[in-house]
Tab-separated table of C-alpha atoms in Angstrom:
chain	number	residue	atom	x	y	z
A	1	ASP	CA	11.260	-11.511	11.404
A	2	SER	CA	11.911	-9.727	8.084
A	3	GLY	CA	12.227	-6.260	9.609
A	4	VAL	CA	9.213	-4.984	7.663
A	5	THR	CA	6.325	-3.940	9.886
A	6	GLN	CA	2.667	-3.560	8.980
A	7	THR	CA	-0.272	-2.250	10.961
A	8	PRO	CA	-2.928	-3.149	11.728
A	9	LYS	CA	-2.698	-6.936	11.706
A	10	HIS	CA	-6.439	-7.351	11.264
A	11	LEU	CA	-9.098	-4.961	10.043
A	12	ILE	CA	-12.842	-5.558	9.848
A	13	THR	CA	-15.016	-2.971	8.203
A	14	ALA	CA	-18.208	-2.529	6.203
A	15	THR	CA	-18.849	-2.052	2.508
A	16	GLY	CA	-18.484	1.524	1.350
A	17	GLN	CA	-15.970	2.430	4.040
A	18	ARG	CA	-12.401	3.644	3.704
A	19	VAL	CA	-9.336	2.213	5.448
A	20	THR	CA	-5.622	2.967	5.612
A	21	LEU	CA	-2.933	0.313	5.889
A	22	ARG	CA	0.517	1.251	7.075
A	23	CYS	CA	3.944	-0.192	6.310
A	24	SER	CA	7.448	0.563	7.571
A	25	PRO	CA	10.275	-0.857	5.456
A	26	ARG	CA	13.442	-2.524	6.698
A	27	SER	CA	16.139	-0.144	7.828
A	28	GLY	CA	18.098	0.969	4.758
A	29	ASP	CA	15.494	-0.087	2.202
A	30	LEU	CA	14.283	2.690	-0.079
A	31	SER	CA	11.572	0.882	-1.982
A	32	VAL	CA	8.163	-0.329	-0.860
A	33	TYR	CA	5.798	-2.638	-2.715
A	34	TRP	CA	2.137	-3.391	-2.033
A	35	TYR	CA	0.506	-6.715	-2.870
A	36	GLN	CA	-3.000	-8.115	-2.554
A	37	GLN	CA	-3.631	-11.813	-1.970
A	38	SER	CA	-7.193	-13.085	-1.973
A	39	LEU	CA	-8.023	-16.460	-0.434
A	40	ASP	CA	-6.116	-19.273	-2.166
A	41	GLN	CA	-4.946	-16.879	-4.875
A	42	GLY	CA	-1.523	-15.740	-5.986
A	43	LEU	CA	0.162	-12.472	-5.135
A	44	GLN	CA	-1.200	-9.533	-7.120
A	45	PHE	CA	1.203	-6.623	-7.407
A	46	LEU	CA	-0.505	-3.294	-6.753
A	47	ILE	CA	2.077	-0.520	-6.683
A	48	GLN	CA	5.714	0.293	-5.920
A	49	TYR	CA	7.376	3.377	-4.487
A	50	TYR	CA	11.028	4.264	-4.428
A	51	ASN	CA	12.336	7.015	-2.176
A	52	GLY	CA	8.989	8.772	-2.113
A	53	GLU	CA	8.121	8.479	-5.789
A	54	GLU	CA	5.876	6.055	-7.599
A	55	ARG	CA	8.062	3.598	-9.548
A	56	ALA	CA	5.627	1.027	-10.977
A	57	LYS	CA	1.934	0.320	-11.050
A	58	GLY	CA	0.261	-3.063	-11.274
A	59	ASN	CA	-3.385	-4.054	-11.093
A	60	ILE	CA	-4.380	-1.328	-8.673
A	61	LEU	CA	-7.998	-0.195	-8.706
A	62	GLU	CA	-8.835	3.506	-8.966
A	63	ARG	CA	-10.478	3.234	-5.520
A	64	PHE	CA	-7.043	2.393	-4.097
A	65	SER	CA	-4.169	4.818	-3.661
A	66	ALA	CA	-0.817	4.822	-1.913
A	67	GLN	CA	2.026	7.095	-0.982
A	68	GLN	CA	5.477	6.905	0.528
A	69	PHE	CA	6.464	9.562	3.035
A	70	PRO	CA	9.853	11.269	3.602
A	71	ASP	CA	10.619	8.865	6.455
A	72	LEU	CA	10.023	6.057	3.880
A	73	HIS	CA	6.988	4.525	5.526
A	74	SER	CA	4.100	3.921	3.181
A	75	GLU	CA	0.329	3.932	3.411
A	76	LEU	CA	-2.198	2.150	1.214
A	77	ASN	CA	-5.640	3.746	1.159
A	78	LEU	CA	-8.631	1.644	0.150
A	79	SER	CA	-11.951	3.427	-0.359
A	80	SER	CA	-15.542	2.555	-1.273
A	81	LEU	CA	-14.771	-0.933	-0.062
A	82	GLU	CA	-16.508	-3.923	-1.606
A	83	LEU	CA	-16.855	-7.494	-0.395
A	84	GLY	CA	-14.323	-8.581	-3.008
A	85	ASP	CA	-11.648	-6.394	-1.430
A	86	SER	CA	-11.423	-8.808	1.485
A	87	ALA	CA	-7.877	-10.159	1.284
A	88	LEU	CA	-4.422	-10.208	2.808
A	89	TYR	CA	-2.480	-7.085	1.950
A	90	PHE	CA	1.285	-7.429	2.061
A	91	CYS	CA	3.935	-4.793	2.005
A	92	ALA	CA	7.467	-5.682	0.930
A	93	SER	CA	10.633	-3.620	0.854
A	94	SER	CA	13.941	-3.765	-0.966
A	95	VAL	CA	17.106	-1.719	-1.164
A	96	THR	CA	17.230	-0.398	-4.731
A	97	GLY	CA	13.707	-1.015	-5.943
A	98	GLY	CA	14.884	-3.030	-8.896
A	99	ARG	CA	17.121	-0.366	-10.355
A	100	GLY	CA	20.151	-1.501	-12.308
A	101	GLY	CA	21.424	-5.036	-12.406
A	102	PHE	CA	21.795	-5.569	-8.683
A	103	THR	CA	20.194	-8.443	-6.827
A	104	ASP	CA	17.288	-6.825	-5.062
A	105	THR	CA	15.463	-9.228	-2.792
A	106	GLN	CA	12.023	-8.231	-1.581
A	107	TYR	CA	11.335	-8.886	2.101
A	108	PHE	CA	7.722	-9.102	3.177
A	109	GLY	CA	5.887	-7.796	6.196
A	110	PRO	CA	3.416	-9.989	8.112
A	111	GLY	CA	0.437	-8.563	6.234
A	112	THR	CA	-2.869	-6.955	7.104
A	113	ARG	CA	-5.934	-9.166	6.874
A	114	LEU	CA	-8.840	-7.040	5.670
A	115	THR	CA	-12.380	-8.329	6.038
A	116	VAL	CA	-15.188	-6.350	4.421
A	117	LEU	CA	-18.661	-7.266	5.683
B	1	GLY	CA	4.888	-11.274	-23.214
B	2	GLN	CA	5.654	-12.383	-19.693
B	3	ASN	CA	4.512	-15.749	-18.373
B	4	ILE	CA	5.427	-18.017	-15.478
B	5	ASP	CA	4.093	-21.542	-15.071
B	6	GLN	CA	4.183	-23.730	-11.978
B	7	PRO	CA	2.139	-26.795	-11.054
B	8	THR	CA	-0.843	-25.829	-8.925
B	9	GLU	CA	-0.449	-28.546	-6.321
B	10	MET	CA	1.918	-31.398	-5.461
B	11	THR	CA	1.867	-34.104	-2.813
B	12	ALA	CA	4.890	-35.816	-1.289
B	13	THR	CA	5.739	-38.053	1.638
B	14	GLU	CA	7.618	-37.076	4.770
B	15	GLY	CA	11.309	-37.915	4.420
B	16	ALA	CA	11.191	-38.027	0.629
B	17	ILE	CA	12.472	-35.636	-2.066
B	18	VAL	CA	10.293	-33.382	-4.217
B	19	GLN	CA	11.100	-31.187	-7.204
B	20	ILE	CA	8.926	-28.155	-7.985
B	21	ASN	CA	9.316	-26.872	-11.531
B	22	CYS	CA	8.942	-23.356	-12.866
B	23	THR	CA	9.051	-22.356	-16.528
B	24	TYR	CA	9.080	-18.775	-17.661
B	25	GLN	CA	8.962	-16.545	-20.709
B	26	THR	CA	10.292	-13.030	-20.292
B	27	SER	CA	12.075	-10.525	-22.492
B	28	GLY	CA	14.744	-9.182	-20.132
B	29	PHE	CA	15.525	-11.965	-17.663
B	30	ASN	CA	17.760	-10.940	-14.769
B	31	GLY	CA	17.323	-13.591	-12.114
B	32	LEU	CA	14.825	-15.929	-10.524
B	33	PHE	CA	13.630	-16.079	-6.921
B	34	TRP	CA	11.953	-18.796	-4.897
B	35	TYR	CA	9.820	-17.929	-1.887
B	36	GLN	CA	8.039	-20.105	0.651
B	37	GLN	CA	4.638	-19.084	1.948
B	38	HIS	CA	2.767	-20.860	4.737
B	39	ALA	CA	-0.987	-20.406	4.697
B	40	GLY	CA	-1.991	-16.997	6.012
B	41	GLU	CA	1.604	-15.878	6.442
B	42	ALA	CA	4.047	-13.711	4.514
B	43	PRO	CA	6.248	-15.086	1.738
B	44	THR	CA	9.808	-15.695	2.921
B	45	PHE	CA	12.853	-15.628	0.656
B	46	LEU	CA	14.433	-19.003	-0.099
B	47	SER	CA	16.853	-18.603	-2.990
B	48	TYR	CA	18.026	-16.527	-5.929
B	49	ASN	CA	19.574	-17.758	-9.185
B	50	VAL	CA	20.933	-15.562	-11.938
B	51	LEU	CA	23.539	-17.885	-13.473
B	52	ASP	CA	22.924	-21.376	-14.823
B	53	GLY	CA	23.453	-24.178	-12.371
B	54	LEU	CA	22.560	-25.438	-8.964
B	55	GLU	CA	22.564	-23.421	-5.728
B	56	GLU	CA	22.401	-25.522	-2.558
B	57	LYS	CA	21.232	-24.306	0.821
B	58	GLY	CA	20.837	-27.073	3.338
B	59	ARG	CA	17.841	-29.244	2.479
B	60	PHE	CA	16.798	-26.849	-0.306
B	61	SER	CA	18.461	-26.474	-3.717
B	62	SER	CA	17.488	-24.352	-6.691
B	63	PHE	CA	18.490	-24.897	-10.304
B	64	LEU	CA	18.366	-22.550	-13.280
B	65	SER	CA	18.704	-23.039	-17.034
B	66	ARG	CA	18.395	-19.681	-18.755
B	67	SER	CA	18.494	-21.151	-22.268
B	68	LYS	CA	15.493	-23.350	-21.459
B	69	GLY	CA	13.605	-20.777	-19.376
B	70	TYR	CA	13.430	-23.321	-16.602
B	71	SER	CA	14.071	-23.565	-12.891
B	72	TYR	CA	13.325	-26.048	-10.174
B	73	LEU	CA	13.323	-26.067	-6.404
B	74	LEU	CA	14.464	-29.339	-4.837
B	75	LEU	CA	13.454	-30.136	-1.295
B	76	LYS	CA	15.155	-33.081	0.425
B	77	GLU	CA	14.320	-34.985	3.622
B	78	LEU	CA	10.849	-33.517	3.609
B	79	GLN	CA	9.361	-32.483	6.929
B	80	MET	CA	5.737	-31.772	7.772
B	81	LYS	CA	6.621	-28.098	8.234
B	82	ASP	CA	7.549	-27.950	4.530
B	83	SER	CA	3.832	-28.029	3.714
B	84	ALA	CA	3.419	-24.599	2.152
B	85	SER	CA	3.097	-22.787	-1.149
B	86	TYR	CA	6.272	-22.209	-3.137
B	87	LEU	CA	6.353	-19.115	-5.317
B	88	CYS	CA	8.587	-18.656	-8.341
B	89	ALA	CA	9.298	-15.036	-9.321
B	90	VAL	CA	11.340	-13.769	-12.260
B	91	ARG	CA	13.176	-10.466	-12.369
B	92	ASP	CA	12.433	-8.925	-15.759
B	93	SER	CA	13.623	-5.736	-17.398
B	94	ASN	CA	11.205	-3.284	-19.019
B	95	GLY	CA	13.936	-2.409	-21.483
B	96	ASP	CA	15.469	0.353	-19.390
B	97	SER	CA	17.479	0.033	-16.202
B	98	ASN	CA	14.416	-0.802	-14.120
B	99	TYR	CA	13.455	-4.346	-13.232
B	100	GLN	CA	10.157	-5.790	-12.072
B	101	LEU	CA	9.328	-9.045	-10.352
B	102	ILE	CA	6.879	-11.241	-12.244
B	103	TRP	CA	5.214	-13.744	-9.904
B	104	GLY	CA	4.021	-17.249	-10.590
B	105	ALA	CA	0.739	-18.402	-9.054
B	106	GLY	CA	2.572	-20.696	-6.638
B	107	THR	CA	2.697	-24.438	-6.045
B	108	LYS	CA	0.900	-25.782	-2.992
B	109	LEU	CA	2.976	-28.603	-1.528
B	110	ILE	CA	1.201	-31.095	0.723
B	111	ILE	CA	3.367	-33.387	2.844
B	112	LYS	CA	1.823	-36.647	4.040
B	113	PRO	CA	3.175	-38.744	6.919
């Protein structure tokens, strides 16, 4: 158990709908990362937050948005869902968010499996 | 630019040794991570190398050569439960004090009895 929690574990919805995925980082970690992993594909970095502020953006679609709240939990919002959005969505957390030269290991939550029908 | 290469798939026999290679090209290298990911599960941290040389952790070892842009993960006494994908990720600087993780596509390791 990494200490990172994600809810829900599974989500089934229809095209055109909107969903929200939730992540709570490990105790003491200030940074949260969101990743998408389609079937048999690599990890695609979506976005990173550090202490409530956006730190880095990857290949995140305009239909997707995220935020990190004062209690450091984060939510990923996916709207106008398409069949191709079906994937595993992972949240990871780390202490410093990659700042400075410190070793900053990312620890992953169990993921949310999203199925769009 | 930034690039990480790993073999797509490897097969090995239970009880044997396997070496998974990772080559990278980055501008501000600051360490390399290896993660293990079983199908449908989250990646789990295996090792971190920032200096040249070999780091050993039980049956798993990781090696880094910064001058060659090369790392490998060595798995000994292979067990069936080692069947998984192994992800190489490089910590790279954008030129300021912020670092990002650049992920390889992963190597799927299949262990046969």
